[in-house]
Amino acid sequence: MSFVHRIATWLSRAPLALVACALLAAAVILPGLGGPGLWEPQERQLADRLAPPIPSATTPATTPAPSKPTAACPRTAADDAYARTLTARAIKWGRDTFGDSDAGRRWPLAVLGWLTVLALAATALRLAGPRAALVTTLVVLAMPLLVLQARMLTSEIGTPCGAALLVYGLVALGDRRPGQRAALAALDLAVAIVAIAAGGVIGFVAGGALLGLLVPLGAIALAGHRRPGRAGAIVVVLAALAAGALVAVLAHQLYDLKPLYPGLTPPPAREVLGRAIIPTNCYSSALGGLWRPDDDLHVIFDGSFEQIAYGTFPWGLLAPIAMALLLAAPDPRRRRAGALGLAWAGAAWLAGEVFLRKVGFTVYAGFPALALAIGVWLDDLLARRDAPAGGRLIALFFALGVIDLGKDLQSFTDKLTSLLIGNDGVPYPMPSRFGFLPTRLWLLVLGVLVAAGVVVALVARRPGARDRLATGGAIGALAVSVALAVFWSAVWQPRIATHVSSKAILETYQALARPGDPLVVLGDLGQAPLAYTGKPAQPASDRTQIIAALGKPDRVFAIAPQSELCAIHREIAGKPYYVIDDRNQRSLLLSNKLDGATDLNPLRTAIVHDEPKAISARPKGRVVFDNKIQLLGWDLPRTIGRGAPTEVTVYYKILAPISGSWKAFMHFDGAAGRAGNGDHEPIAGRCPTSTWQNGDYIVDRFTVRVGGGAFPGGRYDVWLGFFTGTAPSFKNMPVSEAPGDMRDSVDRVKIANVTLD
């Protein structure tokens, strides 16, 4: 027997399969919890509010004072409220128990993520066997909604954790197996009861009655049972009764029945038995929030679909198909898995949409249900000897879906960086790279590899035989899932943190500073300086204090917003200053001395006071825009590869102050149309044109891509200029002076011809 077959035989035993699932989840979720800094501002603000660094913990976190009960609203948000407070309690408890560090605050959330995987694997094992448990584990670990919530403070991981425990406990409680040894039956029953109790507590404290309890209980009631015997039926009935009781409690707390207003037709609200149903507008201890009388119209009913699609990429695309095929499966246990997955995922979606419209933001908590359905279906695919019905069509749908969604993630990566906070609150840092590719491009690469494995598994399978190629495709897709899971925890989170957390630049300060070197901070970094350096920074109220500090003779470090660099460069009056670390997309680390560091100041070579010498091409005559900007020359290759990034530099002299902010354009026009459109903010937007001053020399370096597969090679004219406005109301800056053969009727200047190769 080969080593691989021996491992497969071991993992076919339920205890060993669960141990493998637990170890795999721990290997993905737990390592390096303290490595990435807290994403700012959301994670940092949350940590500072709930569990500030220990030296400042003597000052209590500011919390809104509880409202006093009134006759109209007897229920108030008391300090001892429990619903939807798990994340806050876990962060504080983690700091106090595991240490005053990012890792200490994250540990409780990581454990909840680990428990989610373990409970889900145990449910899959109950419904379909050990292999299904392993496959389900690999699928859910590849989902960013699981891994990121288990490793970040802006998390609602307790809600899916509580649901997974509740679902497992109720499934196990109704799955009494005749002939089982008494000791094992007693242990099985005890574990189920503990899972139900823990899931109920965790679900309520994390998600409240609506999201944390009603969803899993409703899913069990809707899915029903497929095994003979009374235990399963009793569990379903009890779940339905409990769900009904929760609905009654929520209705009692959220709505009042009041007499209809006389003389008004129709009545001002929904009515029942001649009385109006009026929202109480009070805090609900069961809901864990305030129920809005009016819906939030900014939230549409399919608003969470994007969160689900991006948060379960790439496997989530298969979930509806997996559920449908499982519901038609001959095995009653697999049919129940399909019904349970559909009911759980659907209930979570419906409850989440209602919560978004009536209460506030929430993270979709039904992703374990999607993983369960996919895992059980893939296990069935591995077990069967015939090709699944519609396998080629499923393969085509999944491949095209992954490519399309992966391509969308290249353009809308902000939706993934903002997955746990909503509203694109964390812009994706464009400089982020891993290895030889931009970090976000790995999403497409890994997603396509998963899709390729699934396509092989579906297309290569031959009826009546175990096809090694098809099995290898499925195994390959699951192996890439492991890589994707590791990518979320070991690459995505820390790489993005380098640019959205101040930890990186504060570590640079610590590495370069000598004892006594002060750090002056302009902007709100919260408690980050204290957390990452062990000592508070000197606050600055405006940039004049930063400039004054940098003008001192002794070495000084300063942190200032990126947006202030242009003004600092203007107002520092020629005194030496250097950009030591520019990785953070919100802030820069500055110093008045290099002492072995490298100056990363982009304005040092972008705005100069002497005319640049190495200009490779100049206009044949004087070219001036609006009597304010003179074109001195450009660096542009004569031959450009189609679709290849091309570095371009344009040189200007400023003749007079410029009103307003203008963008620059560079058009590549030929017989086949416009092959390139180099619209951009001059000098990377560091200093808008409104800040350019008389006597400045501007060196504008940018990258443009010209052409592609649709454009033929040949000669193209290169035009440039400045514009403002948006489509269709563009306005070009007038060309006030230029040779006649260099200008056109829409205020563009032709500077060169290039060959597109």
Coordinates of C-alpha atoms in Angstrom, one line a residue, residues 313-723:
F313 CA -14.4 33.6 -3.7
P314 CA -14.0 31.3 -5.6
W315 CA -15.9 28.3 -4.1
G316 CA -19.1 30.2 -3.3
L317 CA -20.1 30.3 -7.0
L318 CA -20.7 26.5 -6.8
A319 CA -23.0 26.6 -3.8
P320 CA -26.4 27.0 -5.5
I321 CA -25.5 24.2 -7.9
A322 CA -24.3 22.0 -5.1
M323 CA -27.5 22.5 -3.1
A324 CA -29.7 21.8 -6.1
L325 CA -27.8 18.6 -6.9
L326 CA -27.8 17.4 -3.3
L327 CA -31.6 17.9 -3.0
A328 CA -31.9 15.4 -5.9
A329 CA -29.4 12.9 -4.6
P330 CA -30.6 9.3 -3.8
D331 CA -28.9 9.3 -0.4
P332 CA -31.2 10.7 2.2
R333 CA -28.3 12.1 4.3
R334 CA -27.0 14.0 1.3
R335 CA -30.4 15.3 0.6
R336 CA -30.6 16.5 4.1
A337 CA -27.2 18.2 3.7
G338 CA -28.6 20.0 0.6
A339 CA -31.7 21.1 2.4
L340 CA -29.8 22.2 5.5
G341 CA -27.3 24.2 3.4
L342 CA -30.1 25.9 1.4
A343 CA -32.2 26.7 4.5
W344 CA -29.2 27.9 6.5
A345 CA -27.7 30.0 3.8
G346 CA -31.1 31.4 2.8
A347 CA -32.1 32.3 6.3
A348 CA -28.8 34.0 7.0
W349 CA -29.2 36.0 3.8
L350 CA -32.8 37.0 4.6
A351 CA -32.0 37.9 8.2
G352 CA -28.9 39.8 7.1
E353 CA -30.8 41.9 4.6
V354 CA -33.5 42.8 7.1
F355 CA -30.8 43.7 9.6
L356 CA -29.0 45.9 7.1
R357 CA -32.1 47.8 6.3
K358 CA -33.6 48.1 9.8
V359 CA -30.6 48.1 12.2
G360 CA -27.2 48.6 10.6
F361 CA -24.2 47.0 9.0
T362 CA -23.5 43.3 9.5
V363 CA -21.3 40.6 7.9
Y364 CA -23.0 37.7 6.1
A365 CA -22.9 34.8 8.5
G366 CA -24.2 32.0 6.3
F367 CA -20.9 31.2 4.6
P368 CA -20.5 27.9 6.6
A369 CA -23.7 26.7 5.0
L370 CA -22.3 27.3 1.5
A371 CA -19.1 25.4 2.4
L372 CA -21.2 22.5 3.9
A373 CA -23.2 22.1 0.7
I374 CA -20.1 22.4 -1.6
G375 CA -18.0 20.0 0.6
V376 CA -20.7 17.3 0.7
W377 CA -21.3 17.6 -3.1
L378 CA -17.6 17.4 -3.9
D379 CA -17.4 14.4 -1.7
D380 CA -20.2 12.8 -3.6
L381 CA -18.4 13.7 -6.9
L382 CA -15.3 11.9 -5.6
A383 CA -17.3 8.9 -4.5
R384 CA -19.4 8.3 -7.6
R385 CA -18.3 6.2 -10.7
D386 CA -20.4 8.1 -13.2
A387 CA -20.3 11.6 -14.6
P388 CA -22.7 14.0 -12.9
A389 CA -25.7 15.3 -14.9
G390 CA -24.8 18.5 -16.7
G391 CA -21.1 18.2 -15.6
R392 CA -19.8 20.1 -18.7
L393 CA -22.3 22.9 -18.2
I394 CA -21.4 23.2 -14.5
A395 CA -17.7 23.3 -15.4
L396 CA -18.3 26.0 -18.0
F397 CA -20.4 28.1 -15.6
F398 CA -17.8 27.8 -12.8
A399 CA -14.8 28.6 -15.0
L400 CA -16.4 31.6 -16.6
G401 CA -17.8 32.8 -13.2
V402 CA -14.4 32.6 -11.5
I403 CA -12.7 34.4 -14.3
D404 CA -15.4 37.1 -14.4
L405 CA -15.4 37.6 -10.6
G406 CA -11.6 37.4 -10.4
K407 CA -11.4 40.1 -13.0
D408 CA -13.9 42.2 -11.1
L409 CA -11.7 41.9 -8.0
Q410 CA -8.9 43.5 -10.0
S411 CA -11.1 46.6 -10.5
F412 CA -13.1 46.6 -7.3
T413 CA -10.5 45.4 -4.8
D414 CA -11.8 48.0 -2.3
K415 CA -14.8 45.8 -1.8
L416 CA -12.5 43.0 -0.5
T417 CA -10.3 45.2 1.7
S418 CA -13.6 46.7 3.1
L419 CA -15.3 43.3 3.4
L420 CA -15.6 43.5 7.2
I421 CA -16.7 47.1 7.5
G422 CA -18.6 47.9 4.3
N423 CA -18.9 51.0 2.1
D424 CA -15.4 50.6 0.6
G425 CA -13.9 52.1 3.8
V426 CA -10.4 50.7 3.2
P427 CA -9.0 51.7 -0.2
Y428 CA -6.8 48.9 -1.8
P429 CA -3.1 50.0 -1.7
M430 CA -2.0 49.8 -5.3
P431 CA 1.7 49.4 -4.5
S432 CA 1.1 46.2 -2.7
R433 CA 3.0 43.2 -4.2
F434 CA 3.8 39.6 -3.4
G435 CA 6.6 38.1 -5.3
F436 CA 6.5 39.0 -8.9
L437 CA 2.9 39.9 -9.1
P438 CA 0.6 42.6 -7.5
T439 CA -1.1 41.2 -4.5
R440 CA -4.6 41.4 -5.9
L441 CA -3.6 39.5 -9.1
W442 CA -2.9 36.4 -7.0
L443 CA -6.7 36.3 -6.3
L444 CA -7.3 35.7 -10.0
V445 CA -4.4 33.3 -10.4
L446 CA -5.4 31.1 -7.4
G447 CA -9.1 31.3 -8.3
V448 CA -8.4 30.2 -11.9
L449 CA -6.3 27.3 -10.6
V450 CA -9.2 26.1 -8.4
A451 CA -11.6 26.4 -11.3
A452 CA -9.2 24.5 -13.6
G453 CA -9.2 21.6 -11.1
V454 CA -12.9 21.5 -10.8
V455 CA -13.3 21.6 -14.6
V456 CA -11.0 18.6 -15.0
A457 CA -12.9 16.8 -12.2
L458 CA -16.2 17.3 -14.0
V459 CA -15.2 17.0 -17.7
A460 CA -12.7 14.2 -17.5
R461 CA -14.9 11.8 -15.6
R462 CA -16.0 8.7 -17.6
P463 CA -19.2 6.8 -16.8
G464 CA -18.7 3.5 -15.0
A465 CA -15.0 3.9 -14.0
R466 CA -12.9 5.7 -11.5
D467 CA -11.0 8.2 -13.6
R468 CA -7.6 9.1 -12.1
L469 CA -7.5 12.3 -14.1
A470 CA -10.9 13.5 -12.8
T471 CA -9.9 12.5 -9.3
G472 CA -6.6 14.3 -9.6
G473 CA -8.4 17.4 -10.8
A474 CA -10.6 17.5 -7.7
I475 CA -7.6 16.8 -5.4
G476 CA -5.7 19.6 -7.3
A477 CA -8.5 22.1 -6.7
L478 CA -8.6 21.2 -3.0
A479 CA -4.8 21.6 -2.8
V480 CA -5.0 25.1 -4.3
S481 CA -7.7 25.8 -1.7
V482 CA -5.1 25.2 1.0
A483 CA -2.8 27.6 -0.8
L484 CA -5.6 30.1 -1.0
A485 CA -6.4 29.7 2.7
V486 CA -2.7 30.4 3.6
F487 CA -2.7 33.3 1.2
W488 CA -5.5 35.1 3.2
S489 CA -3.7 34.7 6.5
A490 CA 0.0 34.9 5.5
V491 CA -0.1 37.2 2.5
W492 CA -3.2 39.2 2.1
Q493 CA -3.8 40.4 5.6
P494 CA -0.1 41.3 6.4
R495 CA 0.6 42.7 2.9
I496 CA -2.3 45.1 3.1
A497 CA -1.5 45.9 6.7
T498 CA 1.9 47.2 5.6
H499 CA 0.1 50.0 3.7
V500 CA -2.9 50.6 5.9
S501 CA -1.4 50.2 9.4
S502 CA 1.1 52.6 11.0
K503 CA 2.9 49.7 12.6
A504 CA 5.4 49.5 9.6
I505 CA 6.4 53.1 9.7
L506 CA 6.6 53.1 13.5
E507 CA 8.9 50.1 13.4
T508 CA 11.1 52.0 11.0
Y509 CA 11.2 54.9 13.5
Q510 CA 12.2 52.4 16.2
A511 CA 14.9 50.9 14.1
L512 CA 16.5 54.3 13.2
A513 CA 15.9 56.4 16.3
R514 CA 18.5 56.8 19.0
P515 CA 17.5 57.4 22.6
G516 CA 16.0 60.8 22.9
D517 CA 15.0 61.3 19.3
P518 CA 11.5 62.6 19.5
L519 CA 8.5 61.6 17.3
V520 CA 6.1 64.3 16.4
V521 CA 2.7 63.2 14.9
L522 CA 0.2 65.2 12.9
G523 CA -3.0 63.3 12.4
D524 CA -5.0 60.8 14.4
L525 CA -3.0 57.6 14.8
G526 CA -4.9 56.8 18.0
Q527 CA -2.8 54.7 20.5
A528 CA -0.7 53.2 17.7
P529 CA 2.6 55.0 18.7
L530 CA 2.2 53.8 22.3
A531 CA 1.2 50.3 21.2
Y532 CA 4.0 49.8 18.7
T533 CA 6.9 51.9 20.3
G534 CA 6.1 51.7 24.0
K535 CA 6.0 55.4 24.4
P536 CA 3.5 58.2 23.4
A537 CA 4.4 60.5 20.6
Q538 CA 4.3 64.3 20.7
P539 CA 1.1 65.5 19.1
A540 CA 1.1 68.3 16.5
S541 CA -2.0 70.4 15.9
D542 CA -1.0 71.6 12.4
R543 CA 1.8 71.3 9.9
T544 CA 3.6 74.4 11.1
Q545 CA 4.6 72.4 14.2
I546 CA 5.9 69.6 11.9
I547 CA 7.9 72.2 10.0
A548 CA 9.2 73.7 13.2
A549 CA 10.3 70.3 14.5
L550 CA 12.0 69.4 11.3
G551 CA 13.9 72.7 11.4
K552 CA 15.6 71.8 14.7
P553 CA 19.4 71.0 14.7
D554 CA 19.0 67.7 16.5
R555 CA 17.5 64.7 14.7
V556 CA 13.7 64.7 14.8
F557 CA 11.2 62.2 13.3
A558 CA 7.7 63.2 12.3
I559 CA 4.6 61.5 10.9
A560 CA 2.4 63.6 8.7
P561 CA -0.6 62.8 6.4
Q562 CA 0.4 62.1 2.8
S563 CA -1.8 65.0 1.8
E564 CA 0.3 67.4 3.7
L565 CA 3.6 66.7 1.8
C566 CA 3.0 69.3 -0.8
A567 CA 2.4 72.0 1.7
I568 CA 5.3 71.0 3.8
H569 CA 7.6 71.0 0.7
R570 CA 6.4 74.5 0.0
E571 CA 6.6 76.0 3.5
I572 CA 9.8 74.4 4.8
A573 CA 11.8 77.1 2.9
G574 CA 14.6 75.0 1.5
K575 CA 15.5 73.4 4.8
P576 CA 16.6 69.8 4.6
Y577 CA 13.9 67.2 5.2
Y578 CA 13.5 63.6 4.1
V579 CA 10.8 61.0 3.6
I580 CA 12.1 57.9 5.4
D581 CA 9.1 55.6 5.0
D582 CA 6.3 56.0 2.5
R583 CA 4.6 52.6 2.6
N584 CA 1.6 53.8 4.6
Q585 CA -1.1 55.1 2.2
R586 CA -2.3 57.6 4.8
S587 CA 0.9 58.8 6.5
L588 CA 4.6 59.5 5.8
L589 CA 7.5 59.1 8.2
L590 CA 9.8 62.2 7.9
S591 CA 13.1 63.2 9.4
N592 CA 15.5 66.1 9.2
K593 CA 18.5 63.8 8.9
L594 CA 19.2 60.7 6.8
D595 CA 21.9 59.0 8.9
G596 CA 22.0 55.9 6.7
A597 CA 18.4 55.9 5.6
T598 CA 17.2 56.5 2.0
D599 CA 15.3 59.6 1.0
L600 CA 12.0 58.5 -0.6
N601 CA 10.6 62.0 -1.1
P602 CA 8.8 62.0 -4.5
L603 CA 8.8 65.8 -4.7
R604 CA 12.6 66.0 -4.5
T605 CA 12.8 65.2 -8.2
A606 CA 9.2 66.2 -9.2
I607 CA 9.3 69.9 -8.3
V608 CA 12.7 71.5 -8.8
H609 CA 14.0 75.0 -9.0
D610 CA 16.5 74.6 -11.9
E611 CA 15.7 73.4 -15.4
P612 CA 16.3 69.7 -15.7
K613 CA 19.3 68.9 -18.0
A614 CA 18.6 65.4 -19.4
I615 CA 15.5 66.1 -21.5
S616 CA 15.7 63.8 -24.5
A617 CA 13.2 65.6 -26.8
R618 CA 12.0 69.2 -27.0
P619 CA 9.3 71.0 -29.1
K620 CA 10.4 72.8 -32.2
G621 CA 8.9 76.0 -31.0
R622 CA 7.5 77.5 -27.8
V623 CA 4.5 75.6 -26.4
V624 CA 2.4 77.3 -23.6
F625 CA -0.9 76.3 -22.0
D626 CA -3.1 79.2 -20.9
N627 CA 0.0 81.5 -20.6
K628 CA 0.8 79.6 -17.4
I629 CA 2.5 76.2 -18.2
Q630 CA 5.3 75.9 -20.7
L631 CA 6.1 72.5 -22.2
L632 CA 9.9 72.0 -22.1
G633 CA 10.2 68.5 -23.4
W634 CA 9.6 64.8 -22.8
D635 CA 11.2 61.4 -22.6
L636 CA 9.2 58.9 -24.7
P637 CA 10.4 55.7 -26.5
R638 CA 10.1 55.7 -30.3
T639 CA 8.7 52.1 -30.3
I640 CA 6.1 50.8 -27.8
G641 CA 5.1 47.2 -27.2
R642 CA 1.3 46.6 -27.5
G643 CA -0.2 46.5 -24.0
A644 CA 3.2 46.8 -22.3
P645 CA 3.6 49.4 -19.5
T646 CA 5.6 52.3 -20.9
E647 CA 7.4 54.9 -18.7
V648 CA 6.9 58.5 -19.9
T649 CA 8.3 61.7 -18.5
V650 CA 7.1 65.2 -19.3
Y651 CA 8.9 68.4 -18.3
Y652 CA 7.1 71.8 -17.6
K653 CA 8.0 75.3 -16.5
I654 CA 5.4 77.2 -14.5
L655 CA 5.1 80.8 -15.7
A656 CA 2.2 81.9 -13.5
P657 CA -0.1 80.5 -10.7
I658 CA -2.8 78.1 -12.0
S659 CA -6.4 78.4 -10.9
G660 CA -8.1 75.1 -10.2
S661 CA -6.8 71.5 -10.4
W662 CA -6.2 70.1 -13.8
K663 CA -5.4 66.5 -14.9
A664 CA -3.0 65.7 -17.7
F665 CA -3.8 63.5 -20.7
M666 CA -1.7 61.8 -23.3
H667 CA -3.5 60.3 -26.4
F668 CA -2.1 57.8 -28.8
D669 CA -4.2 58.3 -32.0
G670 CA -3.9 56.3 -35.2
A671 CA -5.8 55.0 -38.2
A672 CA -7.5 52.3 -36.0
G673 CA -8.6 54.9 -33.4
R674 CA -7.2 55.8 -30.0
A675 CA -4.9 53.1 -28.7
G676 CA -4.0 54.6 -25.4
N677 CA -5.4 57.1 -23.0
G678 CA -2.9 58.3 -20.4
D679 CA -5.2 60.4 -18.2
H680 CA -3.6 61.0 -14.9
E681 CA -3.0 63.3 -12.0
P682 CA 0.3 65.1 -12.6
I683 CA 3.2 64.0 -10.4
A684 CA 1.0 61.2 -9.1
G685 CA -1.4 63.7 -7.5
R686 CA 1.1 64.7 -4.8
C687 CA 0.7 68.4 -5.6
P688 CA -2.3 69.6 -7.6
T689 CA -1.8 72.1 -10.3
S690 CA -3.3 74.8 -8.1
T691 CA -0.2 74.6 -5.9
W692 CA 2.3 75.0 -8.7
Q693 CA 4.1 78.4 -8.4
N694 CA 5.9 80.7 -10.7
G695 CA 9.5 79.5 -11.3
D696 CA 8.7 75.8 -10.5
Y697 CA 10.0 73.1 -12.9
I698 CA 7.6 70.1 -12.9
V699 CA 8.9 66.6 -13.8
D700 CA 5.8 64.5 -14.4
R701 CA 6.7 60.7 -14.5
F702 CA 3.9 58.3 -15.2
T703 CA 3.2 54.9 -16.8
V704 CA 0.8 54.3 -19.7
R705 CA -0.3 51.2 -21.6
V706 CA -0.9 51.6 -25.3
G707 CA -2.9 49.3 -27.5
G708 CA -3.7 45.6 -27.1
G709 CA -4.8 42.7 -29.1
A710 CA -7.5 44.7 -30.9
F711 CA -5.1 47.4 -32.2
P712 CA -2.9 46.9 -35.2
G713 CA 0.8 47.8 -35.1
G714 CA 2.0 50.9 -36.9
R715 CA 2.4 54.6 -36.4
Y716 CA 0.5 56.6 -33.8
D717 CA 0.4 60.3 -33.1
V718 CA 1.0 61.3 -29.4
W719 CA -1.0 64.3 -28.1
L720 CA -0.9 65.8 -24.7
G721 CA -2.6 68.6 -22.7
F722 CA -4.6 69.3 -19.5
F723 CA -8.3 68.9 -18.8

